[in-house]
Coordinates of C-alpha atoms and ligand atoms in Angstrom, one line a residue:
L1 CA 80.9 147.3 100.4
F2 CA 79.7 148.8 103.7
T3 CA 80.9 146.9 106.8
C4 CA 79.1 148.6 109.6
I5 CA 78.6 152.0 111.3
D6 CA 82.1 152.8 112.4
H7 CA 81.1 155.7 114.6
V8 CA 78.5 158.3 115.5
A9 CA 80.0 161.7 116.2
Y10 CA 79.1 164.1 118.9
A11 CA 80.3 167.7 118.5
C12 CA 80.8 169.8 121.6
P13 CA 83.0 172.6 122.9
D14 CA 85.1 170.2 125.0
A15 CA 85.6 166.7 123.8
D16 CA 87.7 165.8 126.9
E17 CA 84.9 166.7 129.2
A18 CA 82.4 164.7 127.2
A19 CA 84.7 161.7 127.2
K20 CA 85.1 162.0 131.0
F21 CA 81.3 161.9 131.3
Y22 CA 81.0 158.7 129.2
I23 CA 83.8 157.1 131.3
E24 CA 82.5 158.1 134.7
T25 CA 78.7 157.8 134.1
F26 CA 78.4 155.0 131.5
G27 CA 81.6 153.1 132.2
W28 CA 82.8 153.5 128.5
H29 CA 86.5 153.4 127.5
E30 CA 88.7 155.8 125.7
I31 CA 90.1 153.8 122.7
H32 CA 92.0 156.5 120.9
R33 CA 92.6 160.3 120.8
E34 CA 94.3 162.6 118.4
E35 CA 94.4 166.1 117.1
N36 CA 93.6 166.4 113.4
P37 CA 94.9 169.7 112.1
D38 CA 93.5 169.1 108.7
Q39 CA 90.0 168.9 110.2
G40 CA 90.8 171.4 113.0
I41 CA 89.5 169.1 115.7
L42 CA 90.4 167.2 118.8
E43 CA 88.8 163.8 118.5
I44 CA 88.4 161.1 121.1
M45 CA 87.1 157.6 120.2
M46 CA 85.0 156.0 122.9
A47 CA 83.7 152.4 123.0
P48 CA 81.6 150.3 125.4
A49 CA 84.5 147.9 125.8
A50 CA 88.2 148.4 126.4
E51 CA 89.2 146.5 123.3
L52 CA 87.7 147.3 120.0
T53 CA 86.2 144.2 118.4
P54 CA 85.4 144.0 114.6
D55 CA 82.2 145.7 113.7
M56 CA 81.9 147.6 117.1
T57 CA 80.4 151.0 116.7
Q58 CA 82.2 153.8 118.5
V59 CA 81.2 157.3 119.6
Q60 CA 83.6 160.0 118.4
M61 CA 83.8 163.1 120.6
I62 CA 84.9 166.1 118.5
S63 CA 85.7 169.6 119.5
P64 CA 87.3 172.4 117.5
I65 CA 90.9 173.3 118.0
S66 CA 90.8 176.0 115.4
E67 CA 88.3 178.9 115.0
T68 CA 88.0 178.3 111.3
S69 CA 87.2 174.6 111.4
T70 CA 83.9 173.4 110.1
T71 CA 83.1 172.0 113.5
A72 CA 83.6 175.5 115.1
K73 CA 81.2 176.8 112.5
W74 CA 78.7 174.1 113.2
L75 CA 78.7 174.8 117.0
E76 CA 78.4 178.5 116.3
K77 CA 75.3 177.9 114.1
N78 CA 73.9 175.7 116.9
N79 CA 74.3 178.5 119.4
G80 CA 77.1 176.6 121.1
R81 CA 74.9 173.6 121.9
A82 CA 76.5 170.1 121.6
G83 CA 74.8 167.4 119.7
L84 CA 75.0 164.6 117.1
H85 CA 77.1 165.8 114.2
H86 CA 77.6 162.9 111.7
M87 CA 77.7 159.1 111.3
A88 CA 80.5 157.2 109.7
W89 CA 80.2 154.1 107.6
R90 CA 83.2 151.7 107.6
V91 CA 84.1 150.7 104.0
D92 CA 86.6 148.2 102.6
D93 CA 87.4 150.2 99.5
I94 CA 86.7 153.9 99.7
D95 CA 87.8 154.5 96.1
A96 CA 85.3 152.0 94.7
V97 CA 82.5 153.1 97.0
S98 CA 83.1 156.8 96.1
A99 CA 83.1 156.0 92.4
T100 CA 79.8 154.2 92.7
L101 CA 78.2 156.9 94.8
R102 CA 79.3 159.6 92.4
E103 CA 77.8 157.6 89.5
R104 CA 74.5 157.6 91.4
G105 CA 74.6 161.3 91.8
V106 CA 75.8 161.6 95.4
R107 CA 77.9 164.7 96.2
L108 CA 81.1 163.9 98.0
L109 CA 83.0 166.7 99.7
Y110 CA 86.6 165.9 98.6
D111 CA 87.8 164.8 95.2
E112 CA 90.2 162.4 96.9
P113 CA 90.0 160.9 100.4
R114 CA 91.8 162.8 103.2
V115 CA 93.5 161.6 106.3
G116 CA 91.2 160.8 109.2
T117 CA 91.3 159.0 112.6
G118 CA 94.3 156.8 113.0
G119 CA 95.4 157.4 109.4
N120 CA 92.2 156.1 107.9
R121 CA 91.2 157.4 104.5
I122 CA 88.0 159.5 104.8
N123 CA 85.5 161.4 102.7
F124 CA 82.0 162.8 103.4
M125 CA 78.7 162.8 101.6
H126 CA 77.2 166.3 101.7
P127 CA 74.2 166.5 104.1
K128 CA 72.1 167.4 101.1
S129 CA 73.0 164.0 99.6
G130 CA 72.5 162.3 102.9
R131 CA 68.9 163.4 103.3
G132 CA 69.9 165.9 106.0
V133 CA 72.6 163.8 107.6
L134 CA 76.3 164.3 107.2
I135 CA 77.7 160.8 106.4
E136 CA 81.4 160.0 106.6
L137 CA 83.1 157.1 104.7
T138 CA 86.1 155.6 106.5
Q139 CA 88.6 153.0 105.3
Y140 CA 91.1 151.5 107.8
P141 CA 94.7 151.1 106.6
K142 CA 95.2 147.7 105.0
N143 CA 97.7 145.5 106.7
Ligands
CMX1 N1 74.7 167.5 109.7 C1 73.6 167.8 109.0 N2 73.5 168.9 108.2 C2 74.5 169.8 108.3 C3 75.6 169.6 109.0 C4 75.7 168.4 109.8 N3 76.8 168.1 110.5 N4 76.5 170.6 108.9 C5 75.9 171.5 108.0 N5 74.7 171.0 107.7 C6 73.7 171.6 106.8 C7 73.3 173.0 107.3 O1 72.2 172.9 108.2 C8 73.0 173.7 106.0 O2 71.7 173.4 105.6 P1 70.7 174.5 105.0 O3 71.4 175.0 103.7 O4 69.5 173.8 104.7 O5 70.6 175.6 106.0 C9 74.0 173.2 105.0 O6 74.4 171.9 105.5 C10 75.2 174.0 104.8 O7 75.7 174.3 106.1 P2 76.7 175.5 106.5 O8 76.4 175.7 107.9 O9 76.6 176.6 105.5 O10 78.1 174.8 106.5 P3 79.1 174.6 105.3 O11 78.4 174.4 103.9 O12 80.1 175.6 105.3 O13 79.7 173.2 105.7 C11 79.8 170.9 105.5 C12 78.9 172.0 105.8 C13 79.1 169.6 105.7 C14 80.3 171.0 104.0 C15 81.1 171.0 106.5 O14 80.6 170.8 107.8 C16 82.1 169.9 106.2 O15 83.0 170.1 105.4 N6 82.1 168.8 106.9 C17 83.0 167.7 106.7 C18 84.2 167.8 107.7 C19 83.8 167.5 109.1 O16 82.7 167.4 109.5 N7 84.9 167.3 110.0 C20 84.7 167.0 111.4 C21 84.7 165.5 111.6 C22 86.0 164.8 111.2 C23 86.0 163.3 111.4 O17 85.0 162.8 111.8 O18 87.1 162.7 111.3
CO2 CO1 83.9 161.0 112.1

């Protein structure tokens, strides 16, 4: 059911600046960027190669674009310090995975998946269910 770690997310006040650092210092590539008003963030997907290959793990740079976003709250609680924020597992069928996880007592944040990066369907396991780690589930659009 789980394919791979789709991305690890880094929350910071300025995702653009963080992406620039990865490009200039590590030679990474910007794969995708978008503003997600539902999540209140700017997100930039970075990868070690210019083309995303199946199963490649990305780094997602996120920064708040709204003061009320959960990412703004997270940064505030972290005294403005950037750091690792969540990891995301790529899944084939988020509805089936969610149902199984719920059966097993895992707390998911949303009743139904919401729209994430590139139109993916996403949900999150609460950090209390993820042993202290916020875990995202992400399903790519089926073509
Ligand atoms: N990683 C680990 N633990 C976290 C956490 C994180 N990113 N964010 C919060 N927590 C912990 C807190 O430390 C706190 O623990 P204690 O109760 O032990 O102190 C607890 O969770 C509650 O935290 P809070 O600061 O009171 O925050 P909220 O309950 O208001 O919100 C959460 C927490 C997870 C529900 C909220 O951040 C959320 O809805 N996240 C999902 C959406 C999201 O992260 N969007 C950005 C990324 C979008 C994307 O990747 O596409
Ligand atoms: Co994410």
